[in-house]
Amino acid sequence: MSLKEDLTRFGQAHLLRFESQLTADQRERFRQQLAQIDFPQLQRLLANQDETVDWSALARSAVPPPAVRLDRQHPDFNSQQAVETGRQALADGRVGLILVAGGQGTRLGFDQPKGLFPIGPISQRTLFQMHCDRLLALSRRYQVSIPLFVMTSPATDAATRAYFEENDRCGLAEEDLIIFCQGSMPAVDAATGRILMATTSSLALSPDGHGGLVAALERHGCLEQAKQRGIDLFTYAQVDNPLAELCNAELIGYHLLSRSQLTTHVVKKRFAKEKVGNVVSVDGKVQIIEYSDLPDTVAEQRDAAGELKLWAGNIAVHVFDRTFLESVVASADGLPFHRASKVVPFIDEVGKLVEPQTANAIKFERFVFDLLPLAERAFVVEGDASQVFAPVKNANGAAVDTPNTAQTALLNLHRDWLTAAGAHVPDSLRVEIHPHWALDADDTKRQLAELDIAFEADTFLR
Ligand code: UTP
């Protein structure tokens, strides 16, 4: 069947409208874009447009997930056991790290991939450099190499690769840095389902969401590569959280002790309608209900102690069994797609650029947290937000989740480590700690036992 017949069958023949005007090169690239599109899948997604989840009903049957809480003893295991178990797994070289860095970072308004954002409050280290520094310090602590799998998207791939090349892979060994690119999905016209064109020779494409991770890991042979290296656990974080405790031994330990396939680090919500995903359990399956889908009455529910019943806020830090990801790849459907109404510029039938003011298009995205209900066993571990979560989402000036708030959180954490170790840091000074100097409060204590530091200016301890 010719391409034209194929496209006609899927109601997308308009895509060939400008083909006769293209140069051979443009035509080749355009055909490559078309070849990447799974038209039957897109047709299924468009056909199911009216299928909606009754979140309200779902939320009403939601209960707190199986979890280890910070302020109470778990009946089956304790923190010390978890830390020891996790440390052993790390030392045995069973753990790899995935960082997702394919997002377009529109809210931050930074013109490069977010991983290149200089976030170190004093050092000005980039987000990538900070994560790699931590990884290298962990490698040193456990005397093992921990491979880093960085997921990019067509929007961030070239600049990310160039960055790592120009910066000596941020210190990582060549075999320990694996960069792979996620897939794209076309944006379609909301009224007609027709794929929008960005120019006469290109489609309006965007990354297929962080949930594109699972298919991308498989497509690029990362799961196989990990298996060959003896890695059966992946820790996962988003590039834009400089506080993420990558490869946290306690989290990994709880994952193993609870025999979970997917364990997620969460924080206690500060108030009922906080803008985070709610990690809950429905009919025995752990899943996330977005804050916008949680009815107020459900969000406000309290337990006997007067605490929020649905307390667990998603921070997108997880541990996956490699075999679990392999089973999702092998399943027929993989992760579901979510649709979002967006403003997407496009060219009209005469090739003129149209820049709509209101949402005109539907984009399709997969989310990593949709892995949760697919797991036979999922587990939840509470972390302290001030120690593990400071996302960089918005530009400075916004009320929350900005570079400024992340830097303040980082400085506060490091100040806490120093103060707990007996140091005096004047309020007017800032101290940033490199993971090579100390990875945590205990390391800080050991360092200060041997050093006598008087803080007289902003200091970068490294
Ligand atoms: P966000 O959903 O916060 O998106 O991604 P973003 O791109 O960082 O920012 P906005 O919404 O455009 O302002 C959370 C994490 O998931 C990654 C991002 O790189 C970030 O680490 N991500 C998101 C991907 O890797 N791929 C995607 O398709 C989407």
XYZ file of C-alpha atoms and ligand atoms in Angstrom:
491
model
C 0.000 0.000 0.000
C 1.375 3.473 -0.818
C 1.999 6.032 1.875
C -0.845 8.121 0.487
C -3.302 5.221 0.742
C -2.048 4.444 4.203
C -2.523 8.014 5.400
C -5.914 8.233 3.731
C -7.018 5.133 5.621
C -6.160 6.886 8.885
C -7.739 10.185 7.875
C -4.347 11.930 7.671
C -3.889 12.406 3.911
C -3.583 16.168 4.407
C -0.025 15.560 5.634
C 1.129 15.078 2.039
C -0.355 18.389 0.921
C 3.000 20.176 0.576
C 5.159 17.193 -0.351
C 5.601 18.171 -4.014
C 7.135 21.503 -2.916
C 9.808 19.939 -0.700
C 13.467 19.417 -1.575
C 14.730 15.838 -1.622
C 16.349 16.394 1.758
C 13.232 17.840 3.351
C 11.126 15.048 1.911
C 13.490 12.449 3.340
C 13.343 13.975 6.827
C 9.579 14.395 6.625
C 9.164 10.737 5.663
C 11.332 9.767 8.624
C 9.002 11.676 10.932
C 5.988 9.964 9.427
C 7.643 6.560 9.802
C 7.927 7.093 13.547
C 4.218 7.554 14.009
C 2.157 4.584 15.086
C -0.988 5.462 13.115
C -3.133 2.540 14.345
C -2.286 3.507 17.931
C -3.172 7.154 17.245
C -6.448 6.064 15.708
C -7.262 4.026 18.819
C -6.447 7.006 21.046
C -8.702 9.271 18.998
C -11.501 6.707 19.003
C -11.363 6.444 22.810
C -11.614 10.145 23.330
C -14.782 9.944 25.320
C -13.502 7.316 27.714
C -13.057 9.139 30.990
C -12.211 7.996 34.493
C -14.689 8.875 37.212
C -12.022 10.301 39.534
C -14.554 11.424 42.039
C -15.882 7.891 42.554
C -12.378 6.479 42.560
C -11.208 9.009 45.122
C -14.067 8.112 47.441
C -12.833 4.542 47.713
C -9.190 5.593 48.143
C -7.345 4.669 51.334
C -3.778 5.423 52.427
C -1.185 3.242 50.650
C 0.986 0.590 52.352
C 3.820 2.683 53.693
C 6.657 3.265 56.093
C 6.023 6.553 57.900
C 8.656 8.797 59.427
C 7.020 9.162 62.801
C 6.024 5.583 63.542
C 7.369 2.079 63.692
C 6.491 -0.306 60.844
C 5.432 -3.734 62.173
C 7.673 -5.676 59.797
C 10.916 -3.769 59.335
C 12.892 -0.831 60.634
C 15.082 1.871 59.209
C 18.364 0.269 60.269
C 17.527 -2.995 58.499
C 16.488 -1.050 55.413
C 19.699 0.980 55.322
C 21.857 -2.136 55.670
C 19.917 -4.004 52.986
C 20.094 -1.062 50.591
C 23.814 -0.533 51.194
C 24.490 -4.156 50.428
C 22.551 -3.936 47.140
C 24.517 -0.829 46.180
C 27.851 -2.400 47.103
C 26.928 -5.488 45.093
C 26.547 -3.310 41.983
C 22.871 -4.179 41.574
C 21.675 -0.567 41.222
C 21.489 1.777 38.219
C 20.158 5.332 38.138
C 17.675 6.784 35.679
C 17.326 10.551 35.317
C 14.535 11.811 33.093
C 15.543 14.989 31.317
C 13.394 15.141 28.207
C 10.956 17.839 29.324
C 10.767 21.148 27.541
C 10.946 23.169 30.762
C 8.489 25.739 29.466
C 7.601 27.138 32.879
C 11.222 27.791 33.829
C 11.808 29.766 30.645
C 15.444 28.627 30.335
C 16.572 28.335 26.731
C 18.580 25.129 27.210
C 17.712 21.705 28.634
C 16.903 22.059 32.329
C 19.812 19.782 33.283
C 22.143 22.604 32.222
C 20.601 25.078 34.639
C 23.227 26.384 37.102
C 21.592 25.593 40.429
C 24.518 25.320 42.887
C 23.894 28.322 45.189
C 27.602 29.110 45.450
C 29.263 26.664 43.072
C 26.861 27.412 40.218
C 27.074 23.728 39.341
C 24.417 22.610 36.867
C 21.649 20.210 37.804
C 23.414 17.490 35.806
C 26.725 18.185 37.532
C 25.122 18.063 40.976
C 23.495 14.709 40.275
C 26.719 13.302 38.816
C 28.756 14.553 41.780
C 26.436 12.678 44.104
C 26.646 9.574 41.968
C 30.446 9.711 41.983
C 30.519 10.147 45.756
C 28.223 7.133 46.121
C 30.429 5.116 43.763
C 33.367 5.962 45.968
C 31.518 5.131 49.168
C 30.375 1.734 47.900
C 33.455 1.041 45.767
C 31.289 0.250 42.788
C 30.307 1.885 39.522
C 26.717 3.050 39.273
C 25.633 3.631 35.676
C 23.590 6.710 34.878
C 20.861 6.378 32.255
C 19.793 9.857 31.098
C 16.576 10.077 29.106
C 16.461 12.988 26.692
C 13.875 13.922 24.057
C 14.297 15.297 20.547
C 13.983 18.728 22.211
C 16.931 18.169 24.583
C 19.026 15.366 23.097
C 21.653 17.207 21.032
C 22.326 19.901 23.645
C 22.519 17.323 26.441
C 24.993 15.161 24.540
C 27.094 18.210 23.668
C 27.070 19.312 27.310
C 28.322 15.981 28.628
C 30.938 15.785 25.875
C 32.250 19.277 26.561
C 32.301 18.708 30.316
C 34.180 15.446 30.511
C 30.895 13.551 31.121
C 30.738 15.402 34.475
C 33.414 13.004 35.683
C 31.585 9.780 34.845
C 33.393 6.937 33.091
C 32.386 6.417 29.477
C 30.645 3.103 30.184
C 28.725 4.633 33.090
C 26.882 7.296 31.096
C 24.124 6.107 28.796
C 22.114 8.819 27.056
C 18.995 7.690 25.205
C 16.170 9.591 23.567
C 12.466 9.161 24.273
C 9.832 9.067 21.545
C 7.528 11.780 20.227
C 3.807 12.036 19.726
C 2.040 14.239 17.203
C -0.320 16.987 18.339
C -3.730 16.705 16.699
C -6.361 19.280 15.929
C -8.879 19.072 18.785
C -11.891 19.331 16.491
C -10.897 16.988 13.672
C -8.220 14.643 15.039
C -5.943 15.605 12.166
C -2.228 15.749 12.912
C -1.001 19.339 12.959
C 1.962 20.418 10.863
C 4.583 22.760 12.344
C 5.983 23.732 8.912
C 5.352 22.511 5.387
C 8.018 19.870 5.973
C 7.533 18.885 9.596
C 4.875 17.647 11.986
C 3.958 19.297 15.277
C 5.620 16.742 17.542
C 6.311 16.770 21.269
C 7.925 14.342 23.725
C 5.662 11.433 24.685
C 5.830 12.215 28.424
C 8.149 10.859 31.135
C 6.217 7.607 30.877
C 7.793 7.251 27.431
C 10.696 5.995 29.549
C 9.664 2.344 29.566
C 9.416 1.968 25.803
C 12.555 4.069 25.281
C 14.616 1.951 27.714
C 13.632 -1.109 25.734
C 14.050 0.463 22.292
C 17.590 1.584 23.065
C 18.645 -1.717 24.623
C 19.095 -0.212 28.101
C 17.205 -2.981 29.884
C 19.378 -5.597 28.200
C 22.522 -3.611 28.923
C 21.541 -3.324 32.587
C 20.862 -7.052 32.767
C 24.291 -7.812 31.276
C 25.857 -5.656 33.996
C 24.013 -7.465 36.764
C 21.711 -4.535 37.501
C 18.308 -5.626 38.721
C 17.199 -2.378 40.398
C 16.777 1.102 38.987
C 16.397 4.184 41.086
C 14.570 6.960 39.263
C 14.454 10.729 39.654
C 13.634 13.821 37.634
C 16.519 16.032 36.632
C 14.862 19.117 38.108
C 14.998 18.068 41.778
C 18.491 18.913 43.053
C 17.595 17.519 46.485
C 16.576 14.084 45.172
C 18.492 11.557 47.232
C 19.673 9.509 44.293
C 20.242 5.855 45.154
C 19.009 6.334 48.712
C 20.082 3.146 50.549
C 17.116 3.192 52.919
C 14.593 3.478 50.078
C 16.279 0.661 48.164
C 16.345 -1.398 51.361
C 12.629 -0.962 52.006
C 11.974 -1.877 48.386
C 13.824 -5.167 48.857
C 12.481 -5.940 52.323
C 8.875 -5.375 51.254
C 9.456 -7.437 48.078
C 7.959 -4.576 46.144
C 8.273 -4.194 42.370
C 7.903 -0.431 42.495
C 8.616 1.640 45.559
C 7.967 5.326 45.660
C 9.383 8.019 47.912
C 6.707 10.464 49.027
C 6.371 13.393 51.403
C 3.586 14.265 53.800
C 1.244 16.786 52.242
C 1.304 20.115 54.052
C -2.371 20.779 53.461
C -5.342 18.994 51.946
C -5.354 20.522 48.470
C -1.605 20.882 48.012
C -0.735 20.750 44.310
C 0.897 17.326 44.268
C -0.185 13.918 43.057
C -1.834 11.945 45.866
C -0.393 8.466 46.313
C -3.290 6.298 47.454
C -4.519 2.728 47.369
C -7.710 1.755 45.547
C -8.890 -1.852 45.601
C -5.476 -2.981 46.734
C -3.617 -1.154 43.956
C -1.364 1.800 44.646
C -2.005 4.671 42.284
C -1.886 8.430 41.963
C -4.814 10.804 41.938
C -3.878 14.277 40.755
C -4.783 17.101 43.139
C -7.110 18.506 40.502
C -9.060 15.221 40.423
C -9.416 14.935 44.196
C -12.761 16.287 45.446
C -12.372 18.727 48.369
C -14.441 16.560 50.699
C -12.142 13.605 50.084
C -8.993 15.684 50.347
C -10.134 17.041 53.708
C -10.817 13.630 55.278
C -8.914 13.049 58.539
C -7.898 9.894 60.378
C -8.495 9.181 64.095
C -5.405 11.213 65.037
C -6.731 14.219 63.115
C -4.145 13.869 60.318
C -4.979 13.957 56.613
C -6.168 10.512 55.609
C -4.734 10.814 52.094
C -1.393 12.157 53.244
C 1.138 10.963 50.663
C 2.394 13.483 48.081
C 4.260 12.267 44.995
C 7.814 13.575 44.486
C 8.615 11.346 41.502
C 11.446 9.402 43.112
C 11.065 5.662 42.640
C 12.804 2.299 42.739
C 11.875 -0.219 40.028
C 12.711 -3.879 39.625
C 14.244 -4.311 36.204
C 12.120 -7.418 35.656
C 8.990 -5.385 36.411
C 9.849 -2.897 33.650
C 10.519 -5.834 31.325
C 7.079 -7.252 32.086
C 5.439 -3.906 31.273
C 7.308 -3.802 27.959
C 6.079 -7.299 27.171
C 2.443 -6.504 28.003
C 0.135 -5.618 25.135
C -0.768 -2.070 26.133
C 2.194 -0.736 28.095
C 1.400 2.505 29.839
C -1.812 4.375 29.002
C -1.787 7.768 27.278
C -3.251 10.904 28.831
C -4.626 13.667 26.676
C -4.050 17.346 27.372
C -5.589 20.380 25.677
C -2.801 22.711 24.572
C -2.101 25.739 22.446
C -0.089 24.486 19.479
C 0.928 26.754 16.559
C 0.434 25.116 13.169
C 0.295 25.845 9.466
C -3.040 26.001 7.697
C -3.981 24.474 4.342
C -2.144 27.186 2.401
C 0.986 26.894 4.517
C 0.388 29.991 6.624
C 1.449 29.921 10.290
C -1.466 30.153 12.721
C -0.772 31.050 16.349
C -3.906 30.305 18.354
C -4.640 32.158 21.597
C -6.644 29.341 23.167
C -6.217 25.576 23.297
C -6.646 24.186 19.792
C -4.891 20.858 20.020
C -4.633 17.607 21.916
C -1.282 16.247 22.998
C -0.783 12.679 24.186
C 1.566 11.854 27.041
C 2.453 8.864 29.157
C 3.251 9.239 32.873
C 5.740 7.168 34.835
C 3.443 6.978 37.836
C 0.976 4.918 35.805
C 3.394 2.082 36.471
C 2.170 1.991 40.082
C -1.141 0.161 39.567
C 0.549 -2.248 37.159
C 2.811 -3.514 39.922
C 1.640 -6.601 41.780
C 3.346 -5.191 44.850
C 4.011 -1.480 45.277
C 5.275 0.179 48.427
C 5.531 3.735 49.734
C 8.250 5.285 51.887
C 7.866 8.690 53.505
C 10.772 11.109 53.287
C 11.247 14.524 54.861
C 10.446 17.157 52.229
C 13.158 19.486 53.513
C 15.716 16.776 52.818
C 14.532 15.249 49.559
C 12.383 17.595 47.492
C 13.055 21.007 45.978
C 11.886 20.979 42.359
C 12.914 23.668 39.897
C 9.766 24.253 37.865
C 9.068 27.987 37.650
C 11.158 31.066 36.959
C 12.267 33.175 39.926
C 9.465 35.458 41.015
C 6.863 32.698 41.156
C 5.641 31.729 44.624
C 6.911 28.137 44.648
C 9.343 25.696 43.021
C 11.811 28.224 41.626
C 15.627 28.219 41.424
C 15.618 30.501 44.476
C 13.457 28.179 46.574
C 15.556 25.163 45.548
C 18.803 26.939 46.435
C 17.410 28.008 49.785
C 16.340 24.422 50.514
C 19.806 23.158 49.627
C 21.551 25.745 51.800
C 19.187 25.054 54.707
C 19.851 21.327 54.481
C 23.606 21.811 54.484
C 23.350 24.286 57.349
C 21.355 21.673 59.309
C 24.070 19.055 58.750
C 26.742 21.457 59.945
C 24.788 22.669 62.942
C 23.960 19.088 63.973
C 27.698 18.374 63.841
C 28.346 21.246 66.227
C 29.547 23.897 63.772
C 28.480 27.503 64.036
C 27.424 29.037 60.732
C 26.481 32.720 61.116
C 23.019 33.472 59.730
C 24.453 35.914 57.229
C 26.633 33.273 55.541
C 25.856 30.610 52.988
C 27.557 27.213 52.933
C 27.182 24.694 50.123
C 28.533 21.170 50.524
C 29.916 19.089 47.645
C 28.969 15.388 47.974
C 32.634 14.521 47.744
C 33.109 16.367 51.055
C 29.970 14.959 52.684
C 27.003 13.018 51.360
C 24.901 13.404 54.466
C 24.762 14.514 58.107
C 26.914 11.597 59.309
C 29.666 12.356 56.792
C 29.548 15.979 57.895
C 30.044 14.946 61.511
C 33.076 12.828 60.577
C 34.592 15.675 58.572
C 34.138 18.199 61.343
C 35.644 15.841 63.891
C 38.902 16.193 61.965
C 38.665 19.787 60.797
C 38.256 23.016 62.647
C 36.432 25.374 60.314
C 35.583 28.964 61.144
C 32.966 30.253 58.718
C 33.832 33.842 57.837
C 32.520 34.076 54.280
C 30.246 32.167 51.919
C 31.876 28.761 51.620
C 31.791 25.859 49.180
C 33.030 22.799 51.071
C 34.477 20.292 48.634
P 7.495 18.320 34.014
O 6.189 17.680 33.786
O 7.649 19.117 35.237
O 7.862 19.123 32.714
O 8.576 17.171 33.974
P 9.083 20.062 32.378
O 9.418 19.852 30.965
O 10.248 19.876 33.305
O 8.536 21.519 32.583
P 7.280 22.270 31.910
O 6.051 21.539 32.353
O 7.458 22.281 30.422
O 7.393 23.628 32.506
C 9.003 16.481 35.101
C 10.249 15.707 34.726
O 9.982 14.788 33.700
C 10.835 15.003 32.601
C 11.333 16.434 32.729
O 12.572 16.585 32.094
C 11.415 16.582 34.237
O 12.620 16.017 34.722
N 10.074 14.779 31.345
C 8.867 15.366 31.164
C 10.621 13.975 30.389
O 11.735 13.430 30.549
N 9.918 13.777 29.233
C 8.712 14.337 29.020
O 8.123 14.113 27.943
C 8.165 15.150 30.018
